[in-house]
Amino acid sequence: MVEQRMADGPFEQEIVQRLGLMPNLFRPTPSAPETVRQLWQLAKCAYLDAPLPALFKERLAVHLSRLNGSSYCLTRHFAFLIGLGTPARDAAFQPETLDQARALLSLPLADPARITAALTRLEAVEDPIDIPEPRSDGEADVLDAASAMFVSSQAAARSRLALRKAFGEPRFEVLTAFMAYLRMAHFWADAHPELSLDPDVLALTRSDPDLAIRLTCGEPRHHDMPAPAKPGANGSEASAHRLQRILEIDSVGVLFFDHVEGTLIDANDAFFNMTGYSREEVANRQLTWQRMTPPEWRVSSAAQIDLLQRTGRIGPYEKEYFRKNGERTWMMFAGRDIGDGTLVELAMNIDDRKRTEAALRDSETRFRQFGEASSDVLWIRDADRLHWEYLSPAFEAIYGVPRAVVLQGDHITPWTDLMLAEDRPRAVESLDRARRGERDSFDFRIIRQTDGAIRWLRIRSFPMVDATGHVQRIGGITQDITAVVSANEHQKFLLAELQHRVRNLLAVIRSIIRRTGDSSDSVEDFAGHLEGRISALSRIQAVITRDPVAGFDLAELIADELRAGAAREDRQFSLAGPSLRIKAKAAESIGLAMHELATNALKYGALTVPRGFISIEWRLDERDATRSLVIDWTETGMSGHRLTASRQGFGTVLLEQMLPYDVGAQVTRRFEPSGLRCEIRLPADDILKR
């Protein structure tokens, strides 16, 4: 191996320690030393420390470098592959023989048919596989798939999915980072054609002219490093051969500009295929960078021309470019002045990447708009650490705390601390289930911090998996279901109340039937009394059923029974008293009492004479710290028709026995010359709705 000069600086010493030599690729330039240092940082993490087999990395680097056409990168990695330098620092790494490495250079570059076949085999892999053995059919499939992805061919998207499925998400990400480093190194080398080949590579090519041609490094860039001779060809022919190889790359456009005029004077086929322009337009000098650049990008492009005049280089930079048909495409450019007023520029089509990035940004914007408008909490957690990655604004309204409160620490404890203690274990269990790939839903309670109210929440969590089925994130929706829980509790109360009322109602009906039978002289008499009493009970039940919790208006209860007997308000009866609502049970008993009094008045009392009148008044009375509801029923107009109770009928039993028993009433009846007077005193606190 040809030794290189050991530099004195710590940066150079670190490189020599890791690589066994100091490649010219990493030699700092006076104009941008920090840029080279950043390139070295990328090399360490994405190349040297990447957890991939060392031999696989070097073989893949050589294969992909052939596609790029970078003579420097190809020769450097070829040298590493055969043991010149020590980039792997891997005790298990065994360099390839020169014949084995030469055979890699002879592999045909993948065509669409080969790529399709390779992707089909990779897609058929059931479980993630290890990196294939060198020179195996499996390795050939991986090289073909990586090639399609590396040059952004039409099969690039499918290649990404196939490699991800074959290797699994973690290894695919490592592979992608390694390829990203290679692309950056190639781009850097292409943008710096003054890079000379490393001494150990030059020594190798001098001893093997055929290998030098295969590596397309027939002509060195410095006069102090003579090129290996090619049989039957001089240095100019080798240089032309190398240039031709570069121009034949179908994924990178090569443009030649007269940078003083800004006129395109030549380009390779890849550029014409990308843009739709023709060689005739170039030959007629019709194309300038100003014409092909959209107006909003001309200022930044002019700034690159200024940079070219100061440094001899431009880029790398990105901008939109006009195709011939007027459509726009995104491209990345880098180049330099080759010394004769000509700008050589490399152009890569990055339109798919840019449009994908724009679509992702639009999608993220729409998602955030959706999340910010939702009254439910939308959230996403990282599946490994369970940290929040997204938490919608509704969190603050529902929990009563700023989102920043829970976006700290382990992102779990600050959240569960808002819950009732007995609900916290279930919340943690739900996240564990989602990490295992399960969907889950459960209800829990929180103490809302703004008002101290206990709120019921329902959380639905679900796993978010990658293409290999690995759970990467946990998503969820949290709803405030306090109103639903309250409605369910109210419904349970109503059902229990209904069941209780049905039992009571049946008991009342049985009592009505029995008492009516005892007090009736005939079937017709029994039927008439029973129908009236059942009708009275039905009227009360209709109101109670509509809203048993609201209670029964006392004035309406009394008036309904009088109207049912054809009594006319103001002419035959009057009502006076405060607005009161009574409980359902009391309404049944009072309603039946009013029915019996009205029926008695219709048959025997005030409603049987033309001047008869009934006055019903009620009031709240307090005696001895006991509050009572007093109802006074007063009939007038019966002078000359003195009445007395003739027998113990149902009405008498209801007033004197059932009403006191059911609602604790005290009933006083007097038969005065003007008509019946009845006072009903009820315990107000027991029968009135608050």
XYZ file of C-alpha atoms in Angstrom:
690
model
C 0.000 0.000 0.000
C 1.288 3.487 -0.803
C 1.478 5.527 2.372
C 0.069 9.046 2.430
C 1.421 12.034 4.256
C 0.236 12.045 7.868
C -1.240 15.439 8.631
C -0.570 17.213 11.901
C -4.053 18.574 12.648
C -6.505 16.607 14.869
C -9.078 16.512 12.060
C -6.672 14.882 9.617
C -5.318 12.584 12.329
C -8.800 11.310 13.102
C -9.404 10.495 9.416
C -6.097 8.658 9.065
C -6.823 6.724 12.242
C -10.227 5.623 10.934
C -9.348 5.034 7.263
C -5.640 4.189 7.374
C -4.937 7.091 5.001
C -6.057 10.632 4.190
C -8.320 10.595 1.105
C -8.278 13.743 -0.966
C -12.084 13.794 -0.697
C -11.770 14.989 2.905
C -8.885 17.419 2.521
C -10.236 20.785 3.730
C -10.279 23.561 1.171
C -9.391 27.119 2.221
C -12.758 28.389 0.940
C -14.972 25.958 2.880
C -13.131 23.924 5.554
C -16.243 23.453 7.691
C -18.185 21.952 4.783
C -15.615 19.150 4.455
C -15.765 18.557 8.198
C -19.542 18.136 7.953
C -19.054 15.679 5.099
C -16.716 13.694 7.351
C -19.308 13.665 10.142
C -21.815 12.199 7.692
C -19.230 9.630 6.579
C -18.664 8.484 10.150
C -22.286 7.992 11.136
C -23.776 6.812 7.825
C -20.801 4.870 6.402
C -18.101 3.851 8.861
C -20.347 3.265 11.883
C -23.349 1.963 9.947
C -24.259 -1.499 11.376
C -23.958 -3.287 8.030
C -21.394 -5.939 7.058
C -18.207 -4.140 6.015
C -17.757 -6.212 2.865
C -21.340 -5.543 1.805
C -20.884 -1.782 2.259
C -17.775 -1.695 0.086
C -19.256 -3.903 -2.643
C -22.425 -1.783 -2.718
C -20.357 1.424 -2.802
C -18.383 0.160 -5.815
C -21.524 -0.941 -7.655
C -23.384 2.336 -7.078
C -20.321 4.401 -7.948
C -20.308 2.758 -11.390
C -23.813 4.134 -11.936
C -22.819 7.620 -10.915
C -19.742 7.744 -13.110
C -17.611 9.337 -10.392
C -14.106 8.164 -11.123
C -12.809 9.300 -7.740
C -15.474 7.549 -5.628
C -15.333 4.376 -7.697
C -11.563 4.027 -7.436
C -11.473 4.920 -3.727
C -14.044 2.309 -2.715
C -12.502 -0.263 -5.073
C -9.225 0.270 -3.238
C -10.931 -0.150 0.137
C -12.565 -3.332 -1.162
C -9.229 -4.974 -1.914
C -7.627 -3.878 1.370
C -5.986 -0.512 0.562
C -6.864 1.395 3.703
C -8.840 0.233 6.732
C -12.301 1.828 6.643
C -14.127 -1.080 8.223
C -12.139 -1.564 11.420
C -13.943 -4.874 11.474
C -11.946 -7.910 12.646
C -14.158 -10.137 10.524
C -13.573 -8.090 7.360
C -11.636 -9.994 4.748
C -10.665 -7.885 1.713
C -11.548 -9.313 -1.667
C -8.939 -10.520 -4.054
C -8.236 -8.388 -7.087
C -9.979 -10.940 -9.300
C -13.091 -10.977 -7.081
C -13.263 -7.181 -7.079
C -12.627 -7.047 -10.854
C -15.552 -9.435 -11.328
C -17.796 -6.922 -9.523
C -16.836 -4.323 -12.141
C -17.929 -6.750 -14.818
C -21.469 -7.165 -13.507
C -23.964 -5.706 -16.002
C -25.683 -2.542 -14.826
C -29.295 -3.380 -14.066
C -31.833 -2.971 -16.857
C -35.624 -2.675 -16.252
C -36.201 -6.405 -16.734
C -33.500 -7.348 -14.219
C -34.795 -4.794 -11.705
C -38.378 -6.034 -12.053
C -37.319 -9.630 -11.489
C -35.189 -8.677 -8.476
C -37.992 -6.648 -6.903
C -40.469 -9.474 -7.394
C -38.203 -11.833 -5.470
C -37.609 -9.320 -2.667
C -41.324 -8.610 -2.362
C -41.969 -12.314 -1.872
C -39.855 -12.368 1.310
C -42.106 -13.190 4.262
C -39.883 -12.228 7.204
C -36.956 -9.753 7.249
C -33.729 -11.369 6.077
C -30.048 -10.813 6.828
C -27.700 -9.120 4.388
C -27.012 -11.703 1.651
C -23.618 -13.320 1.258
C -21.160 -11.690 -1.185
C -21.472 -12.799 -4.814
C -24.772 -14.622 -4.106
C -27.992 -14.343 -6.115
C -29.570 -12.601 -3.136
C -26.846 -9.973 -3.151
C -27.372 -9.442 -6.882
C -31.070 -8.717 -6.231
C -30.176 -6.209 -3.521
C -27.645 -4.463 -5.777
C -30.226 -4.167 -8.558
C -32.916 -2.835 -6.197
C -30.489 -0.363 -4.608
C -29.424 0.795 -8.077
C -33.009 1.650 -9.033
C -33.461 3.553 -5.801
C -30.077 5.284 -6.025
C -30.604 6.808 -9.468
C -34.297 7.627 -8.835
C -35.522 5.525 -11.742
C -39.186 4.794 -12.408
C -38.872 1.756 -10.154
C -37.439 3.774 -7.232
C -40.643 3.853 -5.201
C -41.197 0.136 -5.619
C -37.551 -0.520 -4.772
C -37.875 1.350 -1.488
C -40.866 -0.736 -0.459
C -39.212 -3.998 -1.536
C -35.993 -3.297 0.379
C -37.930 -2.152 3.448
C -39.984 -5.359 3.396
C -36.971 -7.590 2.816
C -34.711 -6.113 5.518
C -37.162 -4.620 8.015
C -37.501 -0.992 9.003
C -34.363 -0.522 11.192
C -31.921 -2.070 8.712
C -33.611 -0.319 5.779
C -33.089 3.056 7.456
C -29.406 2.266 7.985
C -29.084 1.226 4.331
C -30.834 4.410 3.202
C -28.491 6.586 5.276
C -25.476 4.798 3.759
C -26.771 5.397 0.226
C -27.465 9.040 1.087
C -23.845 9.445 2.112
C -22.651 7.840 -1.135
C -24.829 10.174 -3.180
C -23.498 13.186 -1.298
C -19.893 12.028 -1.771
C -20.490 11.497 -5.508
C -22.079 14.901 -5.858
C -19.189 16.494 -3.993
C -16.624 14.744 -6.183
C -18.509 15.657 -9.368
C -18.638 19.280 -8.281
C -14.856 19.244 -7.649
C -13.228 17.747 -10.750
C -9.874 19.046 -9.486
C -9.791 16.223 -6.926
C -6.809 14.053 -7.742
C -6.833 10.315 -7.250
C -5.279 9.077 -4.035
C -1.657 7.842 -4.283
C -2.448 4.213 -3.419
C -5.025 4.099 -6.242
C -2.579 5.639 -8.709
C 0.020 3.035 -7.796
C -2.541 0.295 -8.388
C -3.607 1.614 -11.813
C -0.019 2.089 -12.951
C 0.533 -1.605 -12.424
C -2.734 -2.633 -14.143
C -3.665 -0.504 -17.194
C -6.740 -2.634 -17.942
C -8.055 -2.038 -14.433
C -7.397 1.678 -14.878
C -9.697 1.727 -17.909
C -12.376 -0.277 -16.094
C -12.216 2.308 -13.333
C -12.304 5.109 -15.966
C -9.360 6.799 -14.322
C -6.986 6.730 -17.268
C -5.884 10.359 -16.901
C -4.815 11.934 -13.637
C -5.700 15.542 -12.933
C -2.282 16.777 -11.880
C 0.921 16.876 -13.877
C 2.830 15.280 -11.022
C 0.671 12.140 -11.201
C 1.066 10.618 -14.677
C -1.768 8.484 -15.998
C -1.334 4.790 -16.644
C -0.971 4.095 -20.312
C -3.800 2.473 -22.199
C -2.669 0.073 -24.940
C -3.305 1.662 -28.282
C -4.609 4.898 -26.888
C -3.093 8.146 -25.697
C -4.107 10.275 -22.725
C -6.560 12.359 -24.778
C -8.422 9.256 -25.861
C -8.665 8.072 -22.251
C -9.930 11.475 -21.143
C -12.493 11.488 -23.931
C -13.552 8.000 -22.906
C -14.036 9.142 -19.333
C -16.060 12.196 -20.408
C -18.182 10.031 -22.670
C -18.983 7.705 -19.772
C -20.139 10.676 -17.721
C -22.282 12.070 -20.518
C -23.942 8.679 -20.991
C -25.348 8.664 -17.450
C -29.102 8.751 -17.925
C -30.025 10.081 -14.473
C -27.837 13.213 -14.323
C -27.948 16.058 -16.795
C -24.637 17.578 -17.877
C -24.862 21.125 -19.213
C -22.206 23.381 -20.762
C -22.873 27.139 -20.575
C -21.117 30.168 -21.917
C -21.467 31.778 -18.529
C -20.697 35.281 -19.807
C -23.713 35.182 -22.138
C -25.649 32.616 -20.098
C -26.182 30.550 -23.261
C -26.380 26.759 -23.269
C -23.803 25.456 -25.738
C -24.036 21.697 -25.158
C -25.759 19.075 -22.990
C -26.078 15.327 -22.684
C -29.085 13.219 -23.638
C -30.230 12.964 -20.025
C -30.828 16.711 -19.924
C -32.811 16.664 -23.162
C -34.902 13.768 -21.878
C -35.587 15.635 -18.637
C -36.632 18.892 -20.247
C -37.842 18.132 -23.776
C -35.437 20.606 -25.406
C -33.559 19.573 -28.560
C -29.993 19.699 -29.771
C -31.120 21.963 -32.625
C -32.180 24.598 -30.095
C -28.783 24.313 -28.434
C -26.961 24.481 -31.776
C -28.921 27.645 -32.655
C -28.027 29.097 -29.233
C -31.701 29.607 -28.419
C -31.497 28.427 -24.805
C -30.267 30.603 -21.962
C -30.486 29.980 -18.262
C -32.722 33.074 -18.016
C -35.230 31.621 -20.513
C -35.298 28.238 -18.780
C -35.624 29.730 -15.289
C -39.028 30.878 -13.899
C -39.045 34.599 -13.013
C -39.167 34.096 -9.242
C -35.975 31.983 -9.373
C -33.864 34.346 -11.530
C -32.561 36.402 -8.613
C -31.228 33.339 -6.790
C -29.788 32.000 -10.053
C -28.054 35.333 -10.694
C -26.588 35.085 -7.202
C -25.103 31.712 -8.200
C -23.511 33.355 -11.263
C -21.968 35.978 -8.970
C -20.662 33.127 -6.805
C -19.205 31.523 -9.937
C -17.324 34.694 -10.806
C -15.856 34.921 -7.303
C -15.040 31.265 -6.626
C -15.275 29.468 -9.950
C -18.058 27.243 -8.559
C -21.817 27.223 -8.110
C -24.155 25.204 -5.956
C -25.278 22.801 -4.943
C -28.618 24.629 -5.097
C -32.210 23.797 -5.978
C -34.734 25.609 -8.129
C -37.619 25.092 -10.505
C -36.834 24.834 -14.210
C -38.997 25.271 -17.286
C -39.490 22.277 -19.542
C -40.002 23.008 -23.204
C -43.781 22.510 -22.888
C -43.939 25.184 -20.191
C -44.312 22.777 -17.289
C -42.049 23.200 -14.288
C -39.724 20.655 -12.759
C -37.518 20.784 -9.680
C -33.786 20.247 -10.260
C -30.588 20.384 -8.217
C -27.523 22.005 -9.783
C -23.803 22.153 -9.045
C -20.897 23.069 -11.290
C -17.723 24.993 -11.908
C -15.854 27.072 -14.454
C -13.445 24.800 -16.320
C -11.142 27.708 -17.118
C -12.145 28.747 -20.620
C -15.302 30.689 -19.870
C -17.376 27.501 -19.908
C -19.557 26.500 -16.977
C -20.018 22.744 -16.584
C -23.142 22.094 -14.565
C -24.539 18.820 -13.250
C -28.335 18.667 -12.926
C -30.355 16.100 -11.018
C -34.127 15.873 -11.365
C -35.595 16.087 -7.859
C -39.155 16.816 -8.939
C -40.616 13.635 -7.438
C -38.969 14.330 -4.095
C -40.081 17.952 -4.060
C -43.655 17.099 -4.995
C -43.719 14.371 -2.375
C -42.426 16.824 0.226
C -45.050 19.381 -0.839
C -47.794 16.750 -0.676
C -46.618 15.733 2.788
C -46.616 19.367 3.906
C -50.123 19.863 2.509
C -51.264 16.650 4.158
C -49.757 17.727 7.466
C -51.400 21.148 7.141
C -54.789 19.562 6.504
C -54.298 17.200 9.432
C -53.398 20.066 11.746
C -56.403 22.084 10.555
C -58.595 19.059 11.240
C -57.027 18.547 14.646
C -57.327 22.199 15.624
C -61.001 22.307 14.594
C -61.952 19.073 16.357
C -63.707 19.255 19.728
C -62.191 15.842 20.518
C -58.539 15.413 21.460
C -56.468 13.910 18.631
C -53.060 12.627 19.656
C -50.062 10.621 18.443
C -47.332 9.070 20.585
C -43.971 7.580 19.657
C -44.316 3.833 20.275
C -40.855 3.420 21.814
C -40.680 6.196 24.400
C -44.421 6.987 24.421
C -43.673 10.683 23.998
C -46.381 12.845 22.468
C -45.656 13.714 18.830
C -48.958 15.527 18.314
C -51.595 16.763 20.736
C -54.534 18.803 19.442
C -55.695 22.063 21.105
C -58.923 20.443 22.369
C -56.789 18.899 25.140
C -56.668 22.235 26.945
C -60.447 22.720 26.897
C -61.219 19.170 28.056
C -58.502 18.732 30.695
C -58.324 22.361 31.763
C -54.520 22.626 31.570
C -52.075 23.877 28.902
C -50.588 21.196 26.673
C -47.113 22.148 27.880
C -47.970 20.639 31.267
C -48.032 17.092 29.866
C -45.343 17.582 27.204
C -42.542 17.129 29.704
C -40.821 14.409 31.681
C -41.836 10.942 30.538
C -45.043 12.354 28.947
C -46.992 9.702 30.914
C -46.979 10.715 34.584
C -48.036 14.353 33.959
C -50.990 12.975 31.986
C -52.085 10.233 34.396
C -51.788 12.646 37.338
C -54.851 14.415 35.934
C -56.923 11.219 36.357
C -58.576 9.700 39.386
C -56.034 7.383 41.003
C -58.060 4.202 40.427
C -58.228 4.849 36.657
C -54.483 5.365 36.083
C -53.358 1.706 35.773
C -55.926 1.123 33.013
C -54.579 4.102 31.050
C -51.026 2.727 31.091
C -52.324 -0.732 30.171
C -54.092 0.747 27.130
C -50.824 2.195 25.789
C -49.078 -1.153 26.316
C -51.806 -2.894 24.327
C -51.393 -0.471 21.439
C -47.623 -1.057 21.470
C -48.394 -4.754 21.019
C -50.516 -3.976 17.965
C -53.949 -4.084 19.650
C -56.777 -1.581 19.468
C -58.290 -0.499 22.755
C -61.075 1.647 24.174
C -61.893 2.502 27.784
C -63.519 5.196 29.907
C -61.816 7.097 32.716
C -62.320 10.113 34.926
C -60.340 13.302 35.338
C -60.560 16.284 37.637
C -60.738 19.257 35.291
C -58.224 21.757 36.575
C -60.138 24.914 35.647
C -63.205 24.200 37.784
C -62.464 21.008 39.746
C -65.301 19.165 37.994
C -65.059 15.418 37.517
C -65.374 14.656 33.813
C -65.811 11.298 32.120
C -63.551 10.740 29.092
C -63.460 7.924 26.555
C -60.168 7.135 24.865
C -59.745 5.034 21.732
C -56.158 4.067 20.910
C -54.787 2.184 17.933
C -51.355 1.125 16.619
C -49.793 2.872 13.619
C -47.514 0.433 11.777
C -44.922 0.696 9.040
C -44.722 -1.390 5.866
C -43.282 -4.340 7.788
C -46.029 -4.312 10.407
C -43.804 -2.830 13.127
C -45.661 -0.460 15.486
C -43.989 2.924 15.075
C -46.583 5.183 16.670
C -49.759 5.059 18.731
C -52.684 7.196 17.648
C -55.811 8.003 19.568
C -58.973 10.042 20.005
C -60.214 11.236 23.393
C -63.812 12.394 23.837
C -65.562 14.083 26.739
C -68.524 11.746 27.401
C -69.694 13.351 30.637
C -73.047 14.254 29.060
C -73.456 10.698 27.754
C -72.670 9.196 31.172
C -75.121 11.597 32.821
C -77.784 10.706 30.259
C -77.240 7.001 30.898
C -77.495 7.511 34.647
C -80.657 9.545 34.140
C -82.056 6.805 31.915
C -81.336 4.207 34.603
C -83.074 6.412 37.146
C -86.090 6.802 34.873
C -86.274 3.072 34.308
C -86.135 2.389 38.031
C -88.732 5.086 38.624
C -90.965 3.610 35.916
C -90.720 0.155 37.427
C -91.578 1.579 40.844
C -94.492 3.574 39.452
C -95.918 0.585 37.573
C -95.920 -1.462 40.764
C -97.591 1.381 42.663
C -100.072 1.989 39.883
C -101.146 -1.636 39.832
C -101.632 -1.497 43.590
C -103.739 1.657 43.255
C -105.857 0.053 40.506
C -106.444 -3.048 42.592
C -107.520 -0.830 45.493
C -109.819 1.237 43.244
C -111.476 -1.874 41.869
C -111.947 -3.416 45.301
C -113.278 -0.242 46.924
C -115.499 0.594 43.974
C -116.995 -2.886 44.083
C -117.663 -2.590 47.797
C -119.480 0.729 47.362
C -121.476 -0.014 44.199
C -125.167 -1.097 44.166
C -125.177 -2.517 40.640
C -122.941 -3.496 37.752
C -123.830 -0.279 35.945
C -122.962 1.736 39.044
C -119.690 -0.181 39.406
C -118.778 0.367 35.740
C -119.531 4.071 35.833
C -117.550 4.745 39.017
C -114.658 2.559 37.867
C -114.441 4.238 34.475
C -114.333 7.695 36.035
C -111.678 6.758 38.555
C -109.527 4.947 35.976
C -109.866 7.978 33.673
C -108.731 10.275 36.464
C -105.782 8.027 37.163
C -104.965 7.896 33.424
C -104.919 11.671 33.126
C -102.461 11.893 35.976
C -100.251 9.152 34.540
C -100.105 10.850 31.134
C -98.532 13.921 32.675
C -96.222 11.973 34.981
C -94.951 9.815 32.115
C -93.992 12.857 30.066
C -91.599 14.067 32.773
C -91.698 12.279 36.128
C -88.797 14.339 37.434
C -90.369 17.735 36.741
C -93.360 17.173 39.012
C -97.071 17.977 38.591
C -98.602 21.474 38.564
C -101.198 21.555 41.378
C -103.537 24.040 39.660
C -103.613 21.951 36.463
C -104.218 18.783 38.462
C -107.319 20.216 40.187
C -108.634 21.984 37.082
C -108.337 18.821 34.927
C -110.586 16.887 37.298
C -113.232 19.618 37.395
C -113.183 20.064 33.622
C -113.544 16.309 33.199
C -116.848 16.613 35.063
C -118.034 19.327 32.643
C -117.549 22.092 35.176
C -116.844 25.509 33.677
C -114.184 27.700 35.243
C -115.274 31.157 36.475
C -118.949 30.162 36.181
C -118.904 27.029 38.331
C -115.479 26.956 40.006
C -112.451 29.082 40.760
C -108.837 28.323 41.657
C -106.507 30.424 43.801
C -103.117 29.748 45.296
C -99.357 29.943 44.704
C -97.699 28.095 41.828
C -96.621 24.730 43.198
C -95.380 21.461 41.723
C -95.963 18.213 43.550
C -94.280 14.842 43.351
C -95.702 12.045 41.220
C -96.847 9.786 44.081
C -98.657 12.664 45.806
C -100.189 13.685 42.467
C -101.902 10.317 42.151
C -103.465 10.506 45.606
C -104.437 14.207 45.394
C -105.736 13.769 41.867
C -107.999 10.880 42.896
C -109.196 12.928 45.894
C -110.062 15.869 43.621
C -111.854 13.442 41.283
C -113.961 12.067 44.116
C -114.833 15.558 45.380
C -115.732 16.685 41.858
C -117.830 13.566 41.257
C -119.629 14.067 44.565
C -120.313 17.726 43.670
C -121.637 16.682 40.275
C -123.991 14.059 41.731
C -124.983 15.443 45.095
C -123.402 18.824 45.650
C -122.917 22.302 44.229
C -122.848 21.273 40.581
C -126.401 19.905 40.831
C -128.004 23.346 41.330
C -127.984 26.374 39.000
C -126.349 28.731 41.512
C -123.876 26.197 42.814
C -120.187 27.149 42.861
C -116.957 25.542 44.024
C -114.031 27.598 45.329
C -110.677 25.788 45.635
C -107.856 27.602 47.381
C -104.462 26.399 48.611
C -101.748 27.916 50.706
C -98.561 27.090 52.551
C -99.018 27.149 56.326
C -96.340 26.774 59.000
C -97.195 25.579 62.514
C -94.756 24.436 65.168
C -91.846 24.479 62.650
C -93.841 22.169 60.368
C -94.741 23.436 56.932
C -98.007 22.226 55.429
C -99.830 22.539 52.123
C -103.482 23.291 52.880
C -106.165 22.788 50.202
C -109.633 24.245 50.967
C -112.543 22.859 48.912
C -115.659 25.031 49.509
C -119.042 24.463 47.845
C -121.771 27.148 47.955
C -125.311 27.602 46.589
C -126.819 24.622 48.391
C -128.982 26.549 50.904
C -132.142 24.585 51.584
C -130.492 21.346 50.522
C -128.670 20.246 53.648
C -126.622 17.127 53.002
C -124.969 14.563 55.206
C -122.808 11.538 54.488
C -125.202 8.706 53.826
C -122.685 5.843 53.701
C -119.024 4.997 53.570
C -118.432 5.140 49.796
C -115.085 5.010 47.959
C -114.711 8.787 48.136
C -115.081 8.746 51.905
C -112.598 5.883 52.243
C -110.141 7.655 49.926
C -110.309 10.939 51.821
C -110.372 9.584 55.350
C -108.195 6.479 55.027
C -106.172 6.199 51.808
C -105.068 9.828 51.566
C -103.789 9.955 55.170
C -102.025 6.605 54.673
C -100.445 7.390 51.277
C -99.284 10.986 51.781
C -99.802 11.712 55.493
C -102.792 13.984 54.909
C -105.212 15.309 57.560
C -108.720 15.627 56.115
C -111.601 17.572 57.681
C -115.066 17.542 56.095
C -118.071 19.629 57.135
C -121.532 19.668 55.601
C -122.650 23.285 55.990
C -125.979 24.784 54.848
C -124.340 26.311 51.787
C -122.602 23.066 50.826
C -119.653 20.779 51.548
C -116.433 22.189 52.921
C -113.327 20.008 52.931
C -109.860 20.919 54.222
C -106.913 18.735 53.223
C -103.661 19.417 55.106
C -100.546 17.769 53.613
C -96.860 17.705 54.727
C -95.346 20.203 52.283
C -91.741 19.037 52.512
C -92.725 15.466 51.598
C -94.910 16.182 48.580
C -93.572 19.380 46.975
C -90.847 19.405 44.324
C -87.936 21.595 45.275
